[in-house]
Amino acid sequence: MLKGETSSIEESGDFISSMPDEILHHIFSFIPTILAVQTSILSRRWRHVWCETPCLSFHGVETTARVITQTLKSYRALKITSFRLANAYYVTSGEINSWIKLAMSSSVNKLFVSFLNYRCPDFFFLSAYLEQLSVSLALIVICTKVSWISLRKLTLHSCSFSYGEPIANILSGCPTLETLELIYCRVYLGVLIWELCTLVDVSSVTEASLEISIHKKFLPVADFVQIMVLKMLEQLQNVERLTFGSTLLQILSLAEVRGILFPTFNVQTLIVETMFVRSAIPGITRLLQNSPVLKKLIAKATCSGNIVDYGLDDHYLSLRGLNLDQCWRSELCRTSLPQWESVRWCVVRMQYPYSWLRSWNWC
């Protein structure tokens, strides 16, 4: 900036305050609403700017029910584009419901809710304007018709579902849904996976990322999960880009050693995210052998993850009849297909000089 321009700005006053409200609102969208409210003491120009910002975010140690309620009483915008509620202290379900009703009455497009054991009320499932919804730690009891006709992305994290067919009910009311994320959700055994395998039409999906976490006390259900995973893979045969996590690869290894047939994939980019333990090798091998048009393989080596805390370990799979030594030392290294001459190899975050990787000349 030239010296003359600096002098001109200083003469005309505060540069930030001279910005239009739209730009200031955009700046406020990156900070908690409590901080945006505090800017009202800066000058007369800033006194009421925050009141019409379309993005509201309430979370953090200073967020209490009283603070949220008092803030919303002064709020004047007719349209809310984004509304975030998380971890407020001393909050009742009635207060949470009133805040969400306010957001929905303002045609909110993006809604993020995170409260432990919060039970989603009936009106929560009725919105014509929601395009993105994220719910964490809540109890989802669907007893009315779901109507999220504009919803494109739905994320449910650590939620508990009621009995029945929760995913089927949700999907029936989301005709434009593009992305569904279920992360550590709880329901009686296998319902979520089974519903996804049997009810969701994924014929138009071009990219998918798959991973499963199994707590050690639930390891006996791994065989059941294996059936569900293979069923899901059958529906993903035409996906162009596939990502597999550590535990999922181990489940596939278990299926491979048992001689269970795998589908053939039209995948062009295959990503494996794993610690490359011996129990993951047969699954990787079979995926490569069943991907005849593969053009790019990305191997992301991780040093920790589900495989340690919530996954299947080498000892468990050994008990299931997996010859780990043979898989580790020879099986993958001997794998060779003619079409792989054109495959581009990418090794990401590789931290250890594994011999089988060197034998493939990846590094």
mmCIF file of C-alpha atoms in Angstrom:
data_model
loop_
_atom_site.group_PDB
_atom_site.id
_atom_site.type_symbol
_atom_site.label_atom_id
_atom_site.label_comp_id
_atom_site.label_asym_id
_atom_site.label_seq_id
_atom_site.Cartn_x
_atom_site.Cartn_y
_atom_site.Cartn_z
ATOM 1 C CA MET A 1 0.000 0.000 0.000
ATOM 2 C CA LEU A 2 1.370 3.423 -0.943
ATOM 3 C CA LYS A 3 1.958 6.155 1.598
ATOM 4 C CA GLY A 4 -0.660 8.381 0.003
ATOM 5 C CA GLU A 5 -3.263 5.642 0.181
ATOM 6 C CA THR A 6 -2.499 5.057 3.876
ATOM 7 C CA SER A 7 -2.993 8.723 4.644
ATOM 8 C CA SER A 8 -6.280 8.737 2.757
ATOM 9 C CA ILE A 9 -7.607 5.810 4.818
ATOM 10 C CA GLU A 10 -6.523 7.411 8.077
ATOM 11 C CA GLU A 11 -8.324 10.628 7.128
ATOM 12 C CA SER A 12 -11.503 8.819 6.165
ATOM 13 C CA GLY A 13 -11.659 6.847 9.441
ATOM 14 C CA ASP A 14 -11.639 3.126 10.363
ATOM 15 C CA PHE A 15 -11.221 1.026 7.206
ATOM 16 C CA ILE A 16 -12.971 -2.071 8.661
ATOM 17 C CA SER A 17 -15.969 -0.070 9.842
ATOM 18 C CA SER A 18 -16.340 1.351 6.351
ATOM 19 C CA MET A 19 -16.920 -2.110 4.930
ATOM 20 C CA PRO A 20 -20.483 -3.033 3.935
ATOM 21 C CA ASP A 21 -22.517 -5.162 6.338
ATOM 22 C CA GLU A 22 -22.324 -8.183 4.025
ATOM 23 C CA ILE A 23 -18.540 -8.387 4.415
ATOM 24 C CA LEU A 24 -18.713 -7.905 8.181
ATOM 25 C CA HIS A 25 -21.325 -10.657 8.404
ATOM 26 C CA HIS A 26 -19.013 -12.924 6.442
ATOM 27 C CA ILE A 27 -16.222 -12.221 8.938
ATOM 28 C CA PHE A 28 -18.591 -12.967 11.836
ATOM 29 C CA SER A 29 -19.388 -16.382 10.299
ATOM 30 C CA PHE A 30 -15.900 -17.589 11.270
ATOM 31 C CA ILE A 31 -16.205 -16.800 14.992
ATOM 32 C CA PRO A 32 -18.629 -17.749 17.799
ATOM 33 C CA THR A 33 -21.636 -15.448 17.993
ATOM 34 C CA ILE A 34 -20.675 -14.423 21.547
ATOM 35 C CA LEU A 35 -17.512 -12.834 20.157
ATOM 36 C CA ALA A 36 -19.468 -11.157 17.370
ATOM 37 C CA VAL A 37 -21.787 -9.598 19.959
ATOM 38 C CA GLN A 38 -18.792 -8.182 21.824
ATOM 39 C CA THR A 39 -17.802 -6.167 18.753
ATOM 40 C CA SER A 40 -20.824 -3.937 19.413
ATOM 41 C CA ILE A 41 -18.748 -1.966 21.967
ATOM 42 C CA LEU A 42 -16.152 -0.956 19.369
ATOM 43 C CA SER A 43 -18.125 1.915 17.897
ATOM 44 C CA ARG A 44 -21.612 3.179 17.105
ATOM 45 C CA ARG A 45 -21.233 1.712 13.609
ATOM 46 C CA TRP A 46 -20.675 -1.771 15.058
ATOM 47 C CA ARG A 47 -23.457 -1.623 17.653
ATOM 48 C CA HIS A 48 -26.102 -3.496 15.693
ATOM 49 C CA VAL A 49 -24.129 -5.161 12.889
ATOM 50 C CA TRP A 50 -24.086 -8.588 14.535
ATOM 51 C CA CYS A 51 -27.892 -8.570 14.963
ATOM 52 C CA GLU A 52 -28.425 -9.324 11.295
ATOM 53 C CA THR A 53 -25.589 -11.759 10.615
ATOM 54 C CA PRO A 54 -27.060 -14.856 8.907
ATOM 55 C CA CYS A 55 -24.643 -17.258 10.624
ATOM 56 C CA LEU A 56 -25.082 -18.040 14.329
ATOM 57 C CA SER A 57 -22.762 -20.259 16.342
ATOM 58 C CA PHE A 58 -23.145 -21.042 20.055
ATOM 59 C CA HIS A 59 -20.509 -23.286 21.588
ATOM 60 C CA GLY A 60 -17.668 -23.098 24.071
ATOM 61 C CA VAL A 61 -17.146 -22.695 27.803
ATOM 62 C CA GLU A 62 -18.862 -19.308 27.975
ATOM 63 C CA THR A 63 -22.044 -20.538 26.329
ATOM 64 C CA THR A 64 -24.957 -21.026 28.727
ATOM 65 C CA ALA A 65 -28.698 -21.229 28.164
ATOM 66 C CA ARG A 66 -29.134 -17.720 29.564
ATOM 67 C CA VAL A 67 -26.527 -16.270 27.199
ATOM 68 C CA ILE A 68 -28.084 -17.924 24.160
ATOM 69 C CA THR A 69 -31.605 -16.829 25.065
ATOM 70 C CA GLN A 70 -30.591 -13.215 25.721
ATOM 71 C CA THR A 71 -28.614 -13.089 22.493
ATOM 72 C CA LEU A 72 -31.465 -14.411 20.376
ATOM 73 C CA LYS A 73 -33.863 -11.856 21.873
ATOM 74 C CA SER A 74 -31.794 -9.119 20.230
ATOM 75 C CA TYR A 75 -31.412 -10.955 16.939
ATOM 76 C CA ARG A 76 -33.211 -9.286 14.007
ATOM 77 C CA ALA A 77 -32.302 -11.130 10.790
ATOM 78 C CA LEU A 78 -35.197 -12.647 8.863
ATOM 79 C CA LYS A 79 -33.043 -15.351 7.284
ATOM 80 C CA ILE A 80 -30.581 -17.728 8.978
ATOM 81 C CA THR A 81 -28.237 -19.609 6.654
ATOM 82 C CA SER A 82 -26.217 -21.443 9.312
ATOM 83 C CA PHE A 83 -27.059 -22.264 12.937
ATOM 84 C CA ARG A 84 -24.723 -24.173 15.278
ATOM 85 C CA LEU A 85 -25.631 -25.337 18.800
ATOM 86 C CA ALA A 86 -23.145 -27.385 20.779
ATOM 87 C CA ASN A 87 -22.269 -28.236 24.370
ATOM 88 C CA ALA A 88 -24.010 -25.335 26.077
ATOM 89 C CA TYR A 89 -24.154 -25.574 29.873
ATOM 90 C CA TYR A 90 -27.264 -25.794 32.100
ATOM 91 C CA VAL A 91 -29.581 -26.399 29.162
ATOM 92 C CA THR A 92 -32.983 -28.105 29.109
ATOM 93 C CA SER A 93 -34.600 -29.883 26.183
ATOM 94 C CA GLY A 94 -37.305 -27.234 26.086
ATOM 95 C CA GLU A 95 -34.729 -24.486 25.598
ATOM 96 C CA ILE A 96 -32.959 -26.409 22.852
ATOM 97 C CA ASN A 97 -36.277 -26.970 21.094
ATOM 98 C CA SER A 98 -37.140 -23.274 21.231
ATOM 99 C CA TRP A 99 -33.791 -22.306 19.670
ATOM 100 C CA ILE A 100 -34.136 -24.865 16.883
ATOM 101 C CA LYS A 101 -37.698 -23.701 16.210
ATOM 102 C CA LEU A 102 -36.395 -20.157 15.822
ATOM 103 C CA ALA A 103 -33.813 -21.330 13.310
ATOM 104 C CA MET A 104 -36.345 -23.337 11.325
ATOM 105 C CA SER A 105 -38.828 -20.473 11.306
ATOM 106 C CA SER A 106 -36.029 -18.434 9.710
ATOM 107 C CA SER A 107 -35.622 -21.015 6.917
ATOM 108 C CA VAL A 108 -32.212 -22.207 8.130
ATOM 109 C CA ASN A 109 -30.133 -23.995 5.460
ATOM 110 C CA LYS A 110 -27.349 -25.483 7.609
ATOM 111 C CA LEU A 111 -28.066 -26.815 11.085
ATOM 112 C CA PHE A 112 -25.536 -28.342 13.503
ATOM 113 C CA VAL A 113 -26.773 -29.727 16.838
ATOM 114 C CA SER A 114 -24.665 -31.480 19.483
ATOM 115 C CA PHE A 115 -26.143 -32.225 22.917
ATOM 116 C CA LEU A 116 -25.729 -35.371 24.991
ATOM 117 C CA ASN A 117 -28.940 -37.455 25.150
ATOM 118 C CA TYR A 118 -30.994 -34.765 23.412
ATOM 119 C CA ARG A 119 -34.154 -36.340 22.002
ATOM 120 C CA CYS A 120 -35.063 -34.924 18.628
ATOM 121 C CA PRO A 121 -38.721 -33.788 18.673
ATOM 122 C CA ASP A 122 -41.261 -34.398 15.911
ATOM 123 C CA PHE A 123 -40.923 -30.940 14.351
ATOM 124 C CA PHE A 124 -37.178 -31.547 13.962
ATOM 125 C CA PHE A 125 -37.888 -33.889 11.046
ATOM 126 C CA LEU A 126 -39.999 -31.375 9.128
ATOM 127 C CA SER A 127 -38.148 -28.709 7.155
ATOM 128 C CA ALA A 128 -38.343 -27.671 3.517
ATOM 129 C CA TYR A 129 -35.201 -25.518 3.667
ATOM 130 C CA LEU A 130 -32.541 -27.643 5.351
ATOM 131 C CA GLU A 131 -29.700 -28.467 2.943
ATOM 132 C CA GLN A 132 -27.086 -29.667 5.431
ATOM 133 C CA LEU A 133 -27.747 -31.257 8.832
ATOM 134 C CA SER A 134 -25.327 -32.576 11.439
ATOM 135 C CA VAL A 135 -26.517 -34.160 14.700
ATOM 136 C CA SER A 136 -24.245 -35.503 17.442
ATOM 137 C CA LEU A 137 -24.848 -37.427 20.691
ATOM 138 C CA ALA A 138 -28.625 -37.318 20.296
ATOM 139 C CA LEU A 139 -31.405 -39.879 20.630
ATOM 140 C CA ILE A 140 -33.279 -40.144 17.358
ATOM 141 C CA VAL A 141 -36.806 -41.451 17.737
ATOM 142 C CA ILE A 142 -38.674 -41.200 14.446
ATOM 143 C CA CYS A 143 -42.395 -41.400 15.068
ATOM 144 C CA THR A 144 -43.648 -39.054 12.355
ATOM 145 C CA LYS A 145 -43.075 -38.661 8.651
ATOM 146 C CA VAL A 146 -39.658 -37.274 7.747
ATOM 147 C CA SER A 147 -39.761 -34.360 5.308
ATOM 148 C CA TRP A 148 -36.334 -32.956 4.463
ATOM 149 C CA ILE A 149 -37.016 -32.350 0.797
ATOM 150 C CA SER A 150 -33.999 -30.074 0.237
ATOM 151 C CA LEU A 151 -31.461 -31.959 2.352
ATOM 152 C CA ARG A 152 -28.261 -32.833 0.491
ATOM 153 C CA LYS A 153 -25.877 -33.815 3.299
ATOM 154 C CA LEU A 154 -26.761 -35.607 6.540
ATOM 155 C CA THR A 155 -24.207 -36.452 9.242
ATOM 156 C CA LEU A 156 -25.177 -38.425 12.357
ATOM 157 C CA HIS A 157 -22.360 -38.796 14.886
ATOM 158 C CA SER A 158 -22.600 -40.897 18.072
ATOM 159 C CA CYS A 159 -26.388 -40.951 17.888
ATOM 160 C CA SER A 160 -28.688 -43.625 19.301
ATOM 161 C CA PHE A 161 -31.622 -44.820 17.217
ATOM 162 C CA SER A 162 -34.958 -46.196 18.235
ATOM 163 C CA TYR A 163 -36.020 -49.650 17.124
ATOM 164 C CA GLY A 164 -37.510 -50.186 13.713
ATOM 165 C CA GLU A 165 -36.035 -48.995 10.438
ATOM 166 C CA PRO A 166 -34.616 -45.540 11.205
ATOM 167 C CA ILE A 167 -32.490 -45.216 8.086
ATOM 168 C CA ALA A 168 -35.346 -46.311 5.835
ATOM 169 C CA ASN A 169 -37.620 -43.694 7.418
ATOM 170 C CA ILE A 170 -35.017 -40.968 7.047
ATOM 171 C CA LEU A 171 -34.167 -41.762 3.433
ATOM 172 C CA SER A 172 -37.823 -41.877 2.476
ATOM 173 C CA GLY A 173 -38.058 -38.197 3.366
ATOM 174 C CA CYS A 174 -34.794 -37.071 1.710
ATOM 175 C CA PRO A 175 -35.320 -37.273 -2.073
ATOM 176 C CA THR A 176 -32.304 -35.054 -2.875
ATOM 177 C CA LEU A 177 -29.818 -36.537 -0.367
ATOM 178 C CA GLU A 178 -26.291 -36.819 -1.797
ATOM 179 C CA THR A 179 -24.147 -37.628 1.266
ATOM 180 C CA LEU A 180 -25.014 -39.746 4.312
ATOM 181 C CA GLU A 181 -22.452 -40.143 7.118
ATOM 182 C CA LEU A 182 -23.100 -42.496 10.046
ATOM 183 C CA ILE A 183 -20.282 -42.264 12.600
ATOM 184 C CA TYR A 184 -20.346 -44.387 15.771
ATOM 185 C CA CYS A 185 -24.124 -44.594 15.733
ATOM 186 C CA ARG A 186 -25.783 -47.156 17.990
ATOM 187 C CA VAL A 187 -28.763 -49.377 17.415
ATOM 188 C CA TYR A 188 -29.454 -53.055 18.008
ATOM 189 C CA LEU A 189 -27.066 -55.362 16.179
ATOM 190 C CA GLY A 190 -26.559 -54.827 12.483
ATOM 191 C CA VAL A 191 -29.627 -52.749 11.698
ATOM 192 C CA LEU A 192 -27.814 -49.706 10.309
ATOM 193 C CA ILE A 193 -25.479 -51.713 8.111
ATOM 194 C CA TRP A 194 -28.256 -54.031 6.979
ATOM 195 C CA GLU A 195 -30.513 -51.151 6.022
ATOM 196 C CA LEU A 196 -27.744 -49.489 4.034
ATOM 197 C CA CYS A 197 -27.025 -52.758 2.228
ATOM 198 C CA THR A 198 -30.599 -53.542 1.303
ATOM 199 C CA LEU A 199 -32.420 -50.237 1.006
ATOM 200 C CA VAL A 200 -30.062 -47.646 -0.456
ATOM 201 C CA ASP A 201 -29.706 -47.260 -4.228
ATOM 202 C CA VAL A 202 -26.068 -46.273 -4.788
ATOM 203 C CA SER A 203 -25.932 -46.880 -8.535
ATOM 204 C CA SER A 204 -25.097 -43.211 -9.183
ATOM 205 C CA VAL A 205 -22.348 -42.961 -6.527
ATOM 206 C CA THR A 206 -18.897 -42.197 -7.985
ATOM 207 C CA GLU A 207 -16.859 -41.938 -4.760
ATOM 208 C CA ALA A 208 -17.140 -43.834 -1.473
ATOM 209 C CA SER A 209 -15.113 -44.114 1.737
ATOM 210 C CA LEU A 210 -15.649 -47.202 3.902
ATOM 211 C CA GLU A 211 -14.503 -47.980 7.441
ATOM 212 C CA ILE A 212 -15.954 -49.863 10.384
ATOM 213 C CA SER A 213 -15.042 -49.784 14.068
ATOM 214 C CA ILE A 214 -15.654 -52.824 16.253
ATOM 215 C CA HIS A 215 -15.111 -52.622 19.988
ATOM 216 C CA LYS A 216 -13.217 -55.595 21.367
ATOM 217 C CA LYS A 217 -16.165 -56.773 23.436
ATOM 218 C CA PHE A 218 -18.149 -57.093 20.200
ATOM 219 C CA LEU A 219 -15.523 -59.086 18.264
ATOM 220 C CA PRO A 220 -17.787 -62.176 18.144
ATOM 221 C CA VAL A 221 -20.065 -60.272 15.718
ATOM 222 C CA ALA A 222 -17.210 -59.753 13.232
ATOM 223 C CA ASP A 223 -18.461 -62.671 11.142
ATOM 224 C CA PHE A 224 -21.880 -61.064 10.882
ATOM 225 C CA VAL A 225 -20.310 -57.748 9.904
ATOM 226 C CA GLN A 226 -18.272 -59.534 7.231
ATOM 227 C CA ILE A 227 -21.467 -60.635 5.478
ATOM 228 C CA MET A 228 -22.827 -57.109 5.630
ATOM 229 C CA VAL A 229 -19.613 -55.591 4.248
ATOM 230 C CA LEU A 230 -19.496 -57.934 1.263
ATOM 231 C CA LYS A 231 -23.148 -57.197 0.582
ATOM 232 C CA MET A 232 -22.324 -53.492 0.565
ATOM 233 C CA LEU A 233 -19.371 -53.996 -1.783
ATOM 234 C CA GLU A 234 -21.638 -55.661 -4.322
ATOM 235 C CA GLN A 235 -23.530 -52.387 -4.620
ATOM 236 C CA LEU A 236 -20.324 -50.372 -5.046
ATOM 237 C CA GLN A 237 -18.922 -52.218 -8.061
ATOM 238 C CA ASN A 238 -19.203 -49.192 -10.356
ATOM 239 C CA VAL A 239 -17.732 -46.611 -7.984
ATOM 240 C CA GLU A 240 -14.739 -44.861 -9.572
ATOM 241 C CA ARG A 241 -12.895 -43.910 -6.364
ATOM 242 C CA LEU A 242 -12.877 -46.173 -3.291
ATOM 243 C CA THR A 243 -11.246 -45.694 0.120
ATOM 244 C CA PHE A 244 -10.849 -48.535 2.619
ATOM 245 C CA GLY A 245 -9.821 -48.211 6.286
ATOM 246 C CA SER A 246 -7.767 -50.595 8.428
ATOM 247 C CA THR A 247 -10.533 -52.581 10.120
ATOM 248 C CA LEU A 248 -12.483 -52.987 6.896
ATOM 249 C CA LEU A 249 -9.387 -54.370 5.156
ATOM 250 C CA GLN A 250 -8.971 -56.905 7.950
ATOM 251 C CA ILE A 251 -12.585 -58.002 7.606
ATOM 252 C CA LEU A 252 -11.954 -58.525 3.894
ATOM 253 C CA SER A 253 -8.834 -60.534 4.749
ATOM 254 C CA LEU A 254 -10.951 -62.831 6.893
ATOM 255 C CA ALA A 255 -13.356 -63.327 3.983
ATOM 256 C CA GLU A 256 -10.471 -63.956 1.576
ATOM 257 C CA VAL A 257 -8.842 -66.677 3.655
ATOM 258 C CA ARG A 258 -12.211 -68.405 3.931
ATOM 259 C CA GLY A 259 -12.524 -68.479 0.164
ATOM 260 C CA ILE A 260 -15.557 -66.194 -0.029
ATOM 261 C CA LEU A 261 -16.026 -64.662 -3.491
ATOM 262 C CA PHE A 262 -15.479 -60.919 -3.946
ATOM 263 C CA PRO A 263 -17.188 -58.744 -6.563
ATOM 264 C CA THR A 264 -15.207 -57.274 -9.452
ATOM 265 C CA PHE A 265 -14.797 -53.501 -9.291
ATOM 266 C CA ASN A 266 -14.613 -50.816 -11.956
ATOM 267 C CA VAL A 267 -12.669 -48.608 -9.558
ATOM 268 C CA GLN A 268 -10.025 -46.360 -11.136
ATOM 269 C CA THR A 269 -8.549 -44.910 -7.930
ATOM 270 C CA LEU A 270 -8.124 -47.155 -4.888
ATOM 271 C CA ILE A 271 -7.047 -45.725 -1.523
ATOM 272 C CA VAL A 272 -6.016 -47.925 1.402
ATOM 273 C CA GLU A 273 -5.500 -46.325 4.821
ATOM 274 C CA THR A 274 -3.866 -48.810 7.165
ATOM 275 C CA MET A 275 -0.910 -49.635 9.396
ATOM 276 C CA PHE A 276 -0.070 -52.417 6.908
ATOM 277 C CA VAL A 277 -0.160 -55.107 9.530
ATOM 278 C CA ARG A 278 -0.091 -58.690 8.297
ATOM 279 C CA SER A 279 -3.809 -59.217 8.816
ATOM 280 C CA ALA A 280 -4.653 -56.505 6.252
ATOM 281 C CA ILE A 281 -2.567 -57.938 3.391
ATOM 282 C CA PRO A 282 -4.976 -60.597 2.011
ATOM 283 C CA GLY A 283 -7.780 -58.035 1.805
ATOM 284 C CA ILE A 284 -5.589 -55.573 -0.112
ATOM 285 C CA THR A 285 -4.415 -58.360 -2.416
ATOM 286 C CA ARG A 286 -7.944 -59.426 -3.332
ATOM 287 C CA LEU A 287 -9.058 -55.848 -3.948
ATOM 288 C CA LEU A 288 -6.174 -55.333 -6.383
ATOM 289 C CA GLN A 289 -6.819 -58.597 -8.170
ATOM 290 C CA ASN A 290 -10.497 -57.724 -8.582
ATOM 291 C CA SER A 291 -9.844 -54.212 -9.962
ATOM 292 C CA PRO A 292 -8.933 -54.799 -13.639
ATOM 293 C CA VAL A 293 -9.241 -51.139 -14.738
ATOM 294 C CA LEU A 294 -7.340 -49.663 -11.788
ATOM 295 C CA LYS A 295 -5.281 -46.600 -12.749
ATOM 296 C CA LYS A 296 -4.096 -45.228 -9.409
ATOM 297 C CA LEU A 297 -3.346 -46.804 -6.039
ATOM 298 C CA ILE A 298 -2.772 -44.580 -2.996
ATOM 299 C CA ALA A 299 -1.399 -46.237 0.132
ATOM 300 C CA LYS A 300 -1.709 -44.120 3.274
ATOM 301 C CA ALA A 301 0.301 -45.701 6.067
ATOM 302 C CA THR A 302 -0.950 -44.753 9.513
ATOM 303 C CA CYS A 303 0.851 -45.355 12.773
ATOM 304 C CA SER A 304 -2.295 -45.595 14.915
ATOM 305 C CA GLY A 305 -6.037 -45.855 14.604
ATOM 306 C CA ASN A 306 -9.003 -48.177 14.908
ATOM 307 C CA ILE A 307 -6.817 -51.202 14.434
ATOM 308 C CA VAL A 308 -5.442 -50.761 17.963
ATOM 309 C CA ASP A 309 -8.382 -49.533 19.973
ATOM 310 C CA TYR A 310 -11.521 -50.610 18.187
ATOM 311 C CA GLY A 311 -10.432 -52.995 15.483
ATOM 312 C CA LEU A 312 -9.534 -56.577 14.749
ATOM 313 C CA ASP A 313 -5.966 -57.473 15.654
ATOM 314 C CA ASP A 314 -3.545 -60.034 14.244
ATOM 315 C CA HIS A 315 -4.128 -62.412 17.168
ATOM 316 C CA TYR A 316 -7.905 -62.403 16.671
ATOM 317 C CA LEU A 317 -7.627 -63.141 12.965
ATOM 318 C CA SER A 318 -5.066 -65.882 13.656
ATOM 319 C CA LEU A 319 -7.725 -67.598 15.732
ATOM 320 C CA ARG A 320 -9.987 -67.424 12.693
ATOM 321 C CA GLY A 321 -7.507 -69.438 10.616
ATOM 322 C CA LEU A 322 -5.555 -66.659 8.868
ATOM 323 C CA ASN A 323 -1.963 -67.678 8.062
ATOM 324 C CA LEU A 324 -0.420 -64.316 8.849
ATOM 325 C CA ASP A 325 3.206 -65.245 8.217
ATOM 326 C CA GLN A 326 2.465 -66.505 4.745
ATOM 327 C CA CYS A 327 0.318 -63.461 3.920
ATOM 328 C CA TRP A 328 2.900 -61.015 5.239
ATOM 329 C CA ARG A 329 5.984 -62.491 3.607
ATOM 330 C CA SER A 330 4.858 -63.718 0.250
ATOM 331 C CA GLU A 331 1.242 -63.420 -0.834
ATOM 332 C CA LEU A 332 1.076 -59.733 -1.717
ATOM 333 C CA CYS A 333 4.611 -59.619 -3.137
ATOM 334 C CA ARG A 334 3.804 -62.384 -5.599
ATOM 335 C CA THR A 335 0.672 -60.674 -6.838
ATOM 336 C CA SER A 336 1.151 -59.516 -10.422
ATOM 337 C CA LEU A 337 -1.317 -58.493 -13.115
ATOM 338 C CA PRO A 338 -0.457 -57.262 -16.632
ATOM 339 C CA GLN A 339 -2.615 -54.144 -16.476
ATOM 340 C CA TRP A 340 -0.671 -52.842 -13.480
ATOM 341 C CA GLU A 341 2.104 -51.633 -15.767
ATOM 342 C CA SER A 342 0.033 -48.479 -16.327
ATOM 343 C CA VAL A 343 -0.985 -48.026 -12.705
ATOM 344 C CA ARG A 344 0.397 -44.974 -10.903
ATOM 345 C CA TRP A 345 1.677 -45.840 -7.438
ATOM 346 C CA CYS A 346 1.464 -43.282 -4.648
ATOM 347 C CA VAL A 347 2.757 -43.977 -1.152
ATOM 348 C CA VAL A 348 1.632 -41.331 1.333
ATOM 349 C CA ARG A 349 3.069 -40.825 4.837
ATOM 350 C CA MET A 350 5.059 -44.051 4.651
ATOM 351 C CA GLN A 351 7.150 -44.137 7.823
ATOM 352 C CA TYR A 352 8.606 -47.638 7.871
ATOM 353 C CA PRO A 353 10.671 -49.503 5.202
ATOM 354 C CA TYR A 354 8.414 -52.512 4.738
ATOM 355 C CA SER A 355 10.133 -55.176 2.653
ATOM 356 C CA TRP A 356 7.091 -56.036 0.613
ATOM 357 C CA LEU A 357 6.690 -52.406 -0.416
ATOM 358 C CA ARG A 358 10.297 -52.305 -1.634
ATOM 359 C CA SER A 359 9.757 -55.512 -3.589
ATOM 360 C CA TRP A 360 7.037 -53.733 -5.533
ATOM 361 C CA ASN A 361 9.288 -50.749 -6.160
ATOM 362 C CA TRP A 362 6.770 -48.338 -4.663
ATOM 363 C CA CYS A 363 9.346 -46.301 -2.782
#
